[in-house]
Tab-separated table of C-alpha atoms in Angstrom:
chain	number	residue	atom	x	y	z
J	98	MET	CA	0.020	-0.048	-0.076
J	99	ALA	CA	1.658	3.298	-1.022
J	100	ASN	CA	2.274	6.028	1.492
J	101	ASN	CA	0.953	9.500	1.215
J	102	PRO	CA	3.808	11.970	1.669
J	103	PRO	CA	3.715	14.328	4.666
J	104	ALA	CA	2.250	17.747	3.670
J	105	GLY	CA	4.667	20.763	3.254
J	106	GLY	CA	4.084	24.160	4.736
J	107	SER	CA	3.881	25.541	8.243
J	108	PHE	CA	2.064	23.768	11.061
J	109	ILE	CA	-0.947	25.985	10.652
J	110	GLU	CA	-1.019	25.299	6.887
J	111	ARG	CA	-0.743	21.478	7.572
J	112	LEU	CA	-3.371	21.384	10.485
J	113	PRO	CA	-6.493	21.022	8.234
J	114	ARG	CA	-4.947	17.989	6.537
J	115	MET	CA	-3.982	16.406	9.959
J	116	LEU	CA	-7.444	16.998	11.292
J	117	ALA	CA	-8.925	15.383	8.413
J	118	TYR	CA	-6.786	12.219	8.781
J	119	PRO	CA	-9.322	10.242	10.404
J	120	ALA	CA	-11.952	11.051	7.737
J	121	SER	CA	-11.414	8.354	5.483
J	122	LYS	CA	-14.347	5.877	4.712
J	123	ASP	CA	-12.929	2.919	6.404
J	124	MET	CA	-12.024	4.744	9.638
J	125	MET	CA	-15.401	6.510	9.746
J	126	LEU	CA	-17.238	3.066	9.530
J	127	MET	CA	-14.921	1.603	12.170
J	128	PHE	CA	-15.708	4.810	14.525
J	129	ALA	CA	-19.605	4.198	13.669
J	130	GLY	CA	-19.318	0.576	14.490
J	131	LEU	CA	-17.606	1.046	17.748
J	132	ALA	CA	-19.953	4.012	18.645
J	133	PHE	CA	-23.008	1.508	18.403
J	134	PHE	CA	-21.032	-1.140	20.211
J	135	ARG	CA	-20.535	1.260	23.165
J	136	LEU	CA	-24.095	1.091	23.855
J	137	LEU	CA	-23.492	-2.375	25.379
J	138	SER	CA	-21.530	-0.568	28.208
J	139	ASN	CA	-25.010	0.468	29.687
J	140	LEU	CA	-25.508	-3.113	30.753
J	141	PRO	CA	-25.636	-3.422	34.250
J	142	ASN	CA	-22.766	-4.403	36.551
J	143	ILE	CA	-19.728	-5.983	35.381
J	144	MET	CA	-20.883	-6.584	31.821
J	145	GLY	CA	-21.248	-2.825	31.230
J	146	LEU	CA	-17.684	-2.050	32.558
J	147	LEU	CA	-16.261	-4.755	30.338
J	148	PHE	CA	-17.937	-3.308	27.165
J	149	GLU	CA	-16.622	0.071	28.033
J	150	LEU	CA	-13.117	-1.267	28.488
J	151	ALA	CA	-13.382	-2.965	25.209
J	152	PHE	CA	-14.693	0.189	23.496
J	153	TRP	CA	-11.481	2.199	24.711
J	154	VAL	CA	-9.154	-0.479	23.971
J	155	MET	CA	-10.102	-0.635	20.366
J	156	GLY	CA	-10.095	3.274	20.409
J	157	PHE	CA	-6.552	3.521	21.613
J	158	LYS	CA	-5.561	0.691	19.192
J	159	MET	CA	-6.386	3.005	16.415
J	160	ALA	CA	-4.638	5.977	17.971
J	161	VAL	CA	-1.476	4.214	18.632
J	162	GLU	CA	-1.560	2.860	15.273
J	163	ALA	CA	-2.046	6.456	13.723
J	164	LEU	CA	0.912	7.642	15.869
J	165	THR	CA	3.292	4.893	15.048
J	166	ASN	CA	2.631	4.840	11.496
J	167	THR	CA	2.709	8.558	10.911
J	168	ALA	CA	6.038	8.776	13.016
J	169	HIS	CA	7.305	6.214	10.345
J	170	GLY	CA	6.220	8.561	7.548
J	171	ARG	CA	3.120	6.465	6.657
J	172	TYR	CA	0.547	9.347	6.117
J	173	GLN	CA	-2.308	7.329	4.457
J	174	ALA	CA	-5.343	6.846	6.641
J	175	LEU	CA	-5.649	3.465	8.272
J	176	HIS	CA	-7.751	0.675	6.976
J	177	GLY	CA	-9.284	-2.257	8.894
J	178	GLU	CA	-6.426	-4.525	7.972
J	179	ASP	CA	-4.036	-2.134	9.233
J	180	MET	CA	-5.060	-2.697	12.739
J	181	LEU	CA	-1.570	-4.195	13.954
J	182	ALA	CA	-1.248	-2.368	17.279
J	183	THR	CA	-1.679	-4.837	19.895
J	184	ASP	CA	-4.263	-4.702	23.007
J	185	GLY	CA	-1.072	-4.237	25.160
J	186	ASP	CA	-0.250	-0.893	23.099
J	187	ALA	CA	-3.642	0.473	23.788
J	188	ILE	CA	-3.560	-0.626	27.474
J	189	GLU	CA	-0.471	1.084	27.948
J	190	GLN	CA	-1.956	4.573	26.713
J	191	MET	CA	-5.082	3.939	28.690
J	192	VAL	CA	-3.121	3.022	32.099
J	193	LEU	CA	-1.195	6.287	31.367
J	194	GLY	CA	-4.275	8.290	31.475
J	195	VAL	CA	-5.519	6.544	34.499
J	196	LEU	CA	-2.374	7.252	36.363
J	197	VAL	CA	-2.362	10.815	35.321
J	198	GLY	CA	-6.064	11.173	36.423
J	199	VAL	CA	-5.654	9.516	39.668
J	200	GLY	CA	-2.759	12.055	40.352
J	201	VAL	CA	-4.869	14.926	39.533
J	202	THR	CA	-7.772	13.597	41.730
J	203	LEU	CA	-5.453	13.177	44.689
J	204	VAL	CA	-4.221	16.735	44.375
J	205	ALA	CA	-7.904	17.997	44.371
J	206	MET	CA	-8.756	16.035	47.339
J	207	PHE	CA	-5.925	16.897	49.607
J	208	LEU	CA	-4.254	20.167	48.261
J	209	GLY	CA	-7.067	22.454	47.126
J	210	LEU	CA	-8.209	24.362	44.211
J	211	LEU	CA	-4.985	26.403	43.179
J	212	PRO	CA	-2.811	23.277	43.135
J	213	THR	CA	-5.388	21.336	41.351
J	214	ALA	CA	-5.494	24.244	38.636
J	215	ALA	CA	-1.569	23.892	38.461
J	216	ALA	CA	-2.018	20.173	38.131
J	217	LEU	CA	-4.457	20.380	35.231
J	218	LEU	CA	-2.239	22.987	33.513
J	219	ALA	CA	0.648	20.584	33.945
J	220	VAL	CA	-1.375	17.833	32.245
J	221	PHE	CA	-2.039	20.055	29.255
J	222	LEU	CA	1.513	20.953	28.820
J	223	PHE	CA	3.144	17.498	29.469
J	224	MET	CA	0.682	15.055	28.461
J	225	PRO	CA	1.585	14.940	24.793
J	226	ALA	CA	5.191	14.535	25.787
J	227	ALA	CA	4.287	11.584	28.061
J	228	VAL	CA	2.205	9.961	25.441
J	229	MET	CA	5.053	10.230	22.772
J	230	LEU	CA	7.631	8.928	25.197
J	231	LEU	CA	5.508	5.932	26.191
J	232	ALA	CA	4.766	5.095	22.561
J	233	ILE	CA	8.495	5.283	21.740
J	234	ASN	CA	9.893	3.378	24.939
J	235	HIS	CA	6.925	1.441	26.281
J	236	HIS	CA	8.249	2.518	29.760
J	237	TYR	CA	6.005	4.121	32.413
J	238	LEU	CA	8.893	5.594	34.370
J	239	ASN	CA	10.242	7.241	31.423
J	240	ALA	CA	6.963	8.459	30.333
J	241	LEU	CA	6.216	10.098	33.678
J	242	ASN	CA	9.553	11.424	34.218
J	243	PRO	CA	9.719	15.354	34.227
J	244	LEU	CA	13.321	15.278	33.047
J	245	ALA	CA	12.310	13.166	30.110
J	246	TRP	CA	9.491	15.483	29.248
J	247	PHE	CA	11.844	18.592	29.354
J	248	GLU	CA	14.470	16.754	27.256
J	249	LEU	CA	11.816	15.998	24.581
J	250	ILE	CA	10.458	19.566	24.705
J	251	SER	CA	13.947	21.046	24.441
J	252	ARG	CA	14.664	18.989	21.236
J	253	LEU	CA	11.281	19.629	19.527
J	254	GLY	CA	11.255	23.465	20.479
J	255	GLY	CA	8.395	25.669	19.358
J	256	ALA	CA	7.005	22.873	17.421
J	257	TYR	CA	5.838	21.193	20.746
J	258	PHE	CA	3.672	23.935	21.934
J	259	GLY	CA	1.742	23.829	18.818
J	260	VAL	CA	1.183	20.139	19.478
J	261	VAL	CA	0.034	21.025	22.924
J	262	LEU	CA	-2.647	23.420	21.870
J	263	VAL	CA	-4.150	21.145	19.310
J	264	PHE	CA	-3.809	18.018	21.718
J	265	ALA	CA	-5.603	20.195	24.478
J	266	ILE	CA	-8.299	21.746	22.074
J	267	LEU	CA	-9.208	18.330	20.675
J	268	GLY	CA	-9.638	16.725	24.130
J	269	LEU	CA	-11.524	19.577	25.623
J	270	LEU	CA	-13.822	19.810	22.406
J	271	SER	CA	-14.527	16.233	22.634
J	272	GLU	CA	-15.509	16.231	26.155
J	273	VAL	CA	-17.843	19.365	25.899
J	274	LEU	CA	-19.585	17.874	22.834
J	275	GLN	CA	-20.082	14.449	24.493
J	276	TRP	CA	-21.401	16.079	27.483
J	277	GLY	CA	-23.723	18.438	25.466
J	278	LEU	CA	-25.032	15.429	23.379
J	279	GLN	CA	-25.774	13.371	26.281
J	280	ALA	CA	-27.465	16.421	28.227
J	281	ALA	CA	-29.507	17.018	25.080
J	282	PHE	CA	-30.439	13.581	23.785
J	283	GLY	CA	-29.738	11.311	26.695
J	284	GLY	CA	-28.970	7.716	25.977
J	285	PRO	CA	-28.967	8.132	22.333
J	286	GLY	CA	-26.526	10.974	22.545
J	287	GLN	CA	-23.850	8.560	23.416
J	288	ILE	CA	-23.746	7.318	19.960
J	289	PRO	CA	-22.423	10.422	18.286
J	290	GLY	CA	-20.718	11.454	21.482
J	291	SER	CA	-18.678	8.217	21.021
J	292	PHE	CA	-18.053	8.791	17.451
J	293	ILE	CA	-16.523	12.387	18.101
J	294	ALA	CA	-14.486	10.726	20.891
J	295	LEU	CA	-12.710	8.350	18.722
J	296	TYR	CA	-12.281	11.068	15.923
J	297	ALA	CA	-10.552	13.361	18.164
J	298	LEU	CA	-8.313	10.711	19.858
J	299	VAL	CA	-7.017	9.361	16.575
J	300	ALA	CA	-6.540	12.718	15.054
J	301	SER	CA	-4.583	14.065	18.149
J	302	TYR	CA	-2.433	11.080	18.089
J	303	HIS	CA	-1.851	11.541	14.351
J	304	VAL	CA	-0.510	15.142	15.199
J	305	LEU	CA	1.866	13.562	17.809
J	306	GLY	CA	3.116	11.245	15.079
J	307	ASP	CA	3.713	14.002	12.879
J	308	ALA	CA	5.771	15.811	15.153
J	309	LEU	CA	7.923	12.810	15.748
J	310	HIS	CA	8.242	12.259	12.141
J	311	ARG	CA	9.342	15.958	11.370
J	312	ASN	CA	11.675	16.016	14.254
J	313	HIS	CA	13.122	12.512	14.025
J	314	GLU	CA	16.651	13.709	13.509
J	315	VAL	CA	16.830	15.832	16.558
J	316	LEU	CA	15.135	13.107	18.451
J	317	GLY	CA	17.485	10.416	17.331
J	318	LEU	CA	14.523	8.273	16.088
J	319	ASP	CA	14.756	5.601	13.457
J	320	ILE	CA	11.953	6.298	11.108
J	321	THR	CA	12.656	3.393	8.676
J	322	PRO	CA	9.220	3.229	6.900
J	323	ALA	CA	6.812	0.979	8.679
J	324	VAL	CA	6.531	-2.423	7.000
J	325	ALA	CA	3.944	-2.036	4.131
J	326	ARG	CA	0.900	-4.236	4.599
J	327	ALA	CA	0.317	-6.561	1.773
J	328	THR	CA	-2.778	-5.856	-0.365
J	329	TYR	CA	-3.071	-9.469	-1.330
J	330	GLY	CA	-1.514	-12.518	0.357
J	331	ASN	CA	2.130	-11.118	0.835
J	332	PRO	CA	4.398	-8.653	-0.950
J	333	ILE	CA	5.275	-11.029	-3.743
J	334	GLU	CA	1.492	-11.248	-4.765
J	335	ASP	CA	1.150	-7.410	-4.561
J	336	GLU	CA	4.090	-7.057	-7.051
J	337	THR	CA	2.993	-9.776	-9.246
J	338	MET	CA	-0.775	-8.651	-9.488
J	339	ALA	CA	0.466	-4.967	-10.180
J	340	ARG	CA	2.544	-6.401	-12.916
J	341	ALA	CA	-0.312	-8.478	-14.173
J	342	ALA	CA	-2.629	-5.137	-14.157
J	343	GLU	CA	0.112	-3.462	-16.192
J	344	LEU	CA	0.086	-6.309	-18.918
J	345	ALA	CA	-3.660	-6.527	-18.980
J	346	GLY	CA	-4.035	-2.883	-19.501
J	347	GLN	CA	-1.586	-3.332	-22.464
J	348	GLY	CA	-4.138	-5.746	-23.972
J	349	ARG	CA	-1.875	-8.778	-22.978
J	350	GLN	CA	-4.187	-10.806	-21.076
J	351	ALA	CA	-2.555	-14.224	-21.866
J	352	ALA	CA	0.818	-12.913	-20.658
J	353	ALA	CA	-0.748	-11.537	-17.464
J	354	ALA	CA	-2.535	-14.988	-16.968
J	355	GLU	CA	0.819	-16.667	-17.326
J	356	LEU	CA	2.552	-14.406	-14.902
J	357	LEU	CA	-0.094	-15.091	-12.229
J	358	ALA	CA	0.077	-18.845	-12.990
J	359	GLY	CA	3.682	-18.753	-11.820
J	360	LEU	CA	2.402	-18.070	-8.241
J	361	PHE	CA	0.248	-21.283	-8.366
J	362	ARG	CA	3.227	-23.249	-9.205
J	363	GLY	CA	5.027	-22.098	-6.308
J	364	ARG	CA	3.625	-22.250	-2.692
J	365	GLY	CA	0.068	-21.124	-3.813
J	366	ALA	CA	-1.834	-17.849	-3.886
J	367	SER	CA	-4.640	-16.198	-2.183
J	368	ASP	CA	-8.325	-16.198	-3.436
J	369	PRO	CA	-8.172	-12.765	-5.108
J	370	VAL	CA	-5.082	-13.963	-7.253
J	371	HIS	CA	-7.179	-16.887	-8.297
J	372	GLU	CA	-10.214	-14.818	-9.187
J	373	ARG	CA	-8.075	-12.471	-11.269
J	374	TYR	CA	-6.476	-15.355	-13.167
J	375	ARG	CA	-10.118	-16.764	-13.922
J	376	GLU	CA	-11.009	-13.136	-15.058
J	377	LEU	CA	-8.067	-13.107	-17.588
J	378	LEU	CA	-8.559	-16.719	-18.888
J	379	ILE	CA	-12.204	-15.778	-19.428
J	380	ALA	CA	-11.289	-12.591	-21.247
J	381	GLU	CA	-8.859	-14.747	-23.502
J	382	GLY	CA	-11.629	-17.460	-24.055
J	383	ASP	CA	-9.208	-19.881	-22.730
J	384	LEU	CA	-11.731	-22.527	-21.446
J	385	ASP	CA	-9.445	-25.431	-21.242
J	386	ARG	CA	-7.004	-23.651	-18.908
J	387	LEU	CA	-9.948	-22.115	-16.973
J	388	ALA	CA	-11.376	-25.680	-16.394
J	389	ALA	CA	-8.063	-27.089	-15.192
J	390	HIS	CA	-7.371	-24.263	-12.851
J	391	ASP	CA	-10.921	-24.327	-11.364
J	392	ARG	CA	-10.905	-27.912	-10.608
J	393	GLU	CA	-8.124	-27.433	-8.271
J	394	TYR	CA	-9.188	-24.138	-7.123
J	395	ILE	CA	-12.646	-25.355	-6.297
J	396	SER	CA	-10.909	-28.263	-4.380
J	397	SER	CA	-8.698	-25.632	-2.437
J	398	LEU	CA	-12.009	-23.467	-1.615
J	399	VAL	CA	-13.653	-26.657	0.048
J	400	VAL	CA	-10.598	-27.642	1.878
J	401	THR	CA	-10.460	-24.216	3.504
J	402	ASP	CA	-14.315	-24.356	4.202
J	403	LYS	CA	-15.444	-21.913	1.754
J	404	ASP	CA	-18.094	-24.145	0.209
J	405	LYS	CA	-20.415	-21.390	-0.838
J	406	ARG	CA	-17.668	-19.709	-3.034
J	407	ALA	CA	-16.710	-23.192	-4.298
J	408	LEU	CA	-20.258	-23.814	-5.590
J	409	ALA	CA	-20.450	-20.361	-7.127
J	410	VAL	CA	-17.247	-21.052	-8.917
J	411	TYR	CA	-18.422	-24.496	-10.217
J	412	ALA	CA	-21.770	-22.859	-11.450
J	413	ASP	CA	-19.808	-20.163	-13.395
J	414	THR	CA	-17.348	-22.560	-14.918
J	415	ALA	CA	-19.993	-25.234	-15.737
J	416	GLY	CA	-21.913	-22.586	-17.624
J	417	ARG	CA	-18.986	-21.971	-19.708
J	418	VAL	CA	-17.409	-25.288	-20.137
J	419	PRO	CA	-19.600	-28.038	-21.509
J	420	GLY	CA	-19.012	-31.261	-19.463
J	421	PHE	CA	-17.075	-29.587	-16.678
J	422	ALA	CA	-16.791	-31.873	-13.730
J	423	LEU	CA	-14.915	-32.073	-10.759
J	424	ASP	CA	-12.696	-34.981	-9.530
J	425	LEU	CA	-13.070	-35.736	-5.708
J	426	PRO	CA	-16.218	-37.703	-4.760
J	427	ASP	CA	-16.351	-36.534	-1.272
J	428	GLN	CA	-16.175	-32.697	-2.320
J	429	ILE	CA	-18.850	-33.318	-4.914
J	430	ALA	CA	-21.099	-34.913	-2.296
J	431	ARG	CA	-20.414	-31.878	-0.129
J	432	LEU	CA	-21.372	-29.352	-2.813
J	433	VAL	CA	-24.359	-31.371	-3.951
J	434	ALA	CA	-25.659	-31.155	-0.253
J	435	LEU	CA	-25.003	-27.462	-0.230
J	436	ALA	CA	-26.672	-26.833	-3.551
J	437	ALA	CA	-29.633	-28.755	-2.437
J	438	ARG	CA	-29.948	-26.897	0.989
J	439	LEU	CA	-29.733	-23.585	-0.938
J	440	GLY	CA	-32.418	-24.612	-3.503
J	441	GLN	CA	-30.179	-24.714	-6.418
J	442	ALA	CA	-31.371	-27.900	-7.926
J	443	GLN	CA	-29.974	-27.587	-11.242
J	444	TRP	CA	-26.312	-27.342	-10.039
J	445	ALA	CA	-26.952	-30.213	-7.546
J	446	VAL	CA	-28.217	-32.400	-10.256
J	447	ALA	CA	-25.180	-31.336	-12.631
J	448	LEU	CA	-22.819	-32.022	-9.739
J	449	ALA	CA	-24.152	-35.462	-9.240
J	450	GLN	CA	-24.376	-36.530	-12.916
J	451	ASP	CA	-22.675	-39.877	-13.759
J	452	PHE	CA	-21.576	-40.220	-9.971
J	453	GLU	CA	-22.558	-43.777	-9.875
J	454	ALA	CA	-20.466	-44.591	-12.900
J	455	ARG	CA	-17.518	-42.425	-11.859
J	456	PHE	CA	-17.305	-43.283	-8.219
J	457	PRO	CA	-19.124	-46.696	-7.572
J	458	ASP	CA	-17.114	-47.317	-4.483
J	459	SER	CA	-17.805	-44.021	-2.931
J	460	PRO	CA	-19.521	-44.256	0.676
J	461	ASP	CA	-21.300	-40.891	-0.444
J	462	LEU	CA	-22.949	-42.503	-3.393
J	463	PRO	CA	-26.300	-43.460	-1.672
J	464	GLN	CA	-26.858	-39.986	-0.464
J	465	VAL	CA	-25.888	-38.279	-3.596
J	466	VAL	CA	-28.190	-40.473	-5.610
J	467	VAL	CA	-31.322	-39.909	-3.327
J	468	THR	CA	-30.397	-36.102	-3.224
J	469	ALA	CA	-30.386	-35.989	-7.086
J	470	ALA	CA	-33.437	-38.380	-7.363
J	471	THR	CA	-35.351	-36.104	-5.198
J	472	LEU	CA	-34.389	-33.031	-6.991
J	473	LEU	CA	-34.964	-34.406	-10.280
J	474	SER	CA	-38.506	-35.384	-9.466
J	475	GLU	CA	-39.619	-32.642	-7.293
J	476	ARG	CA	-37.867	-29.603	-8.760
J	477	LEU	CA	-37.069	-30.563	-12.226
J	478	GLY	CA	-39.942	-32.681	-13.121
J	479	GLN	CA	-37.725	-35.504	-14.307
J	480	ASP	CA	-39.513	-38.606	-12.858
J	481	GLU	CA	-38.246	-41.249	-15.243
J	482	GLN	CA	-34.417	-40.256	-14.555
J	483	ALA	CA	-35.139	-40.065	-10.915
J	484	ARG	CA	-36.775	-43.686	-10.917
J	485	ASP	CA	-34.025	-45.068	-12.953
J	486	ARG	CA	-31.279	-43.722	-10.542
J	487	LEU	CA	-33.290	-45.061	-7.592
J	488	ARG	CA	-33.555	-48.577	-9.302
J	489	ALA	CA	-30.081	-48.733	-9.778
J	490	LEU	CA	-29.136	-47.559	-6.341
J	491	LEU	CA	-31.279	-50.399	-4.770
J	492	ASP	CA	-29.675	-53.053	-7.046
J	493	THR	CA	-26.087	-52.034	-5.923
J	494	HIS	CA	-26.867	-51.096	-2.247
J	495	PRO	CA	-30.067	-52.988	-1.017
J	496	GLY	CA	-28.757	-53.146	2.571
J	497	HIS	CA	-27.881	-49.523	2.974
J	498	PRO	CA	-29.462	-47.357	5.737
J	499	LEU	CA	-31.103	-45.204	2.995
J	500	ALA	CA	-32.521	-47.950	1.116
J	501	ALA	CA	-35.857	-47.948	2.825
J	502	SER	CA	-36.216	-44.263	2.048
J	503	ALA	CA	-35.150	-44.895	-1.424
J	504	ARG	CA	-37.711	-47.789	-1.781
J	505	ALA	CA	-40.467	-45.477	-0.644
J	506	GLN	CA	-39.637	-42.739	-2.859
J	507	LEU	CA	-39.211	-45.125	-5.741
J	508	ALA	CA	-42.785	-46.620	-5.123
J	509	ALA	CA	-44.261	-43.181	-5.103
J	510	LEU	CA	-42.544	-42.113	-8.347
J	511	GLU	CA	-43.722	-45.380	-9.983
J	512	GLN	CA	-47.362	-44.604	-8.999
J	513	VAL	CA	-47.039	-41.244	-10.382
J	514	ILE	CA	-45.439	-42.434	-13.733
J	515	ALA	CA	-47.993	-45.315	-14.201
J	516	ALA	CA	-50.993	-42.827	-13.411
J	517	THR	CA	-49.733	-40.490	-16.432
J	518	PRO	CA	-50.799	-41.719	-19.855
J	519	GLY	CA	-47.947	-42.016	-22.424
J	520	ARG	CA	-45.046	-42.332	-20.039
J	521	PRO	CA	-42.884	-45.351	-19.788
């Protein structure tokens, strides 16, 4: 995934872009989902507390991820797959906030109004430094050490105080808006309030990351770019898919398909690569290679419990390639059962075609035949074909547990056929 370069200009000129950092579609959806999730915090007793904790853990995970990635020069907004910050990273930041809050509370309880005001001012001035130090060193003593704060501030210079101002304003604005929404709308006001809290949190941590990135030399930080998240299964797939896209854009679909095929001959490839390969073969009209590929692809989908996608690929390919059939009887039986449950009688019957001749020793044969016969009769109006398959089944498997059901079904079919003039 490509990085967006840091914006140029002064801090004030860059600020609108930094504040818009969380406004990507993916992040807004995550905020909205978590805002609704937070309603569960209203459950009584310990359950509500656990859901509140989970809400903030996820919020701080996004915030820490924003800070870390920005500090390493990755200015592109996060996506769902980018959430690599651990619960431990988030809890570290939450504990820092709790420790600071407890400290201010103790000052208020025992020392009076003026020391409390001084403590709050100190929080506004030094909390950004503590957050950055904890994110860098993961050490509470360092994050809460005034000497470490002053050293960081002296290296950042005036840039630090711009960060402090934004950090404080976002925090205060978030608290005021949350309070106002709760006061105006009651319980439902918690949803937009939670959304605002997450937005402000991630935006403020992004601002901190920007300060670290732009001052990494004076801070002595290693800003080697964060490892890029692979869009597909791994960086090799990313590179190969990008090259295949270039070839396809030049009208060289066959070459693009051959390039992707090289991934299959190695250690395998992710599903999106298989899907793109199929698209290229279809565009080229290379149905032989499509059929050969899809037999193996469908098998891998079934093995990984992606049966619905396997059935969809089978249906698509069978509609393009006459006589397309799979090779493994147990997987065929599994897809026949799935197609029957989904009401896709045509594909269930197609999958079961010639099953008796191809796999006479399969333990799944009786179930496949009974399912196919039922669908042939009840859904496709092919009573004679259903009758013939049931007769053959009873000849070869007279003692099978399904034989009684098959006999009853056969008897009913024979009555229907006999009562219909002109039918054999």
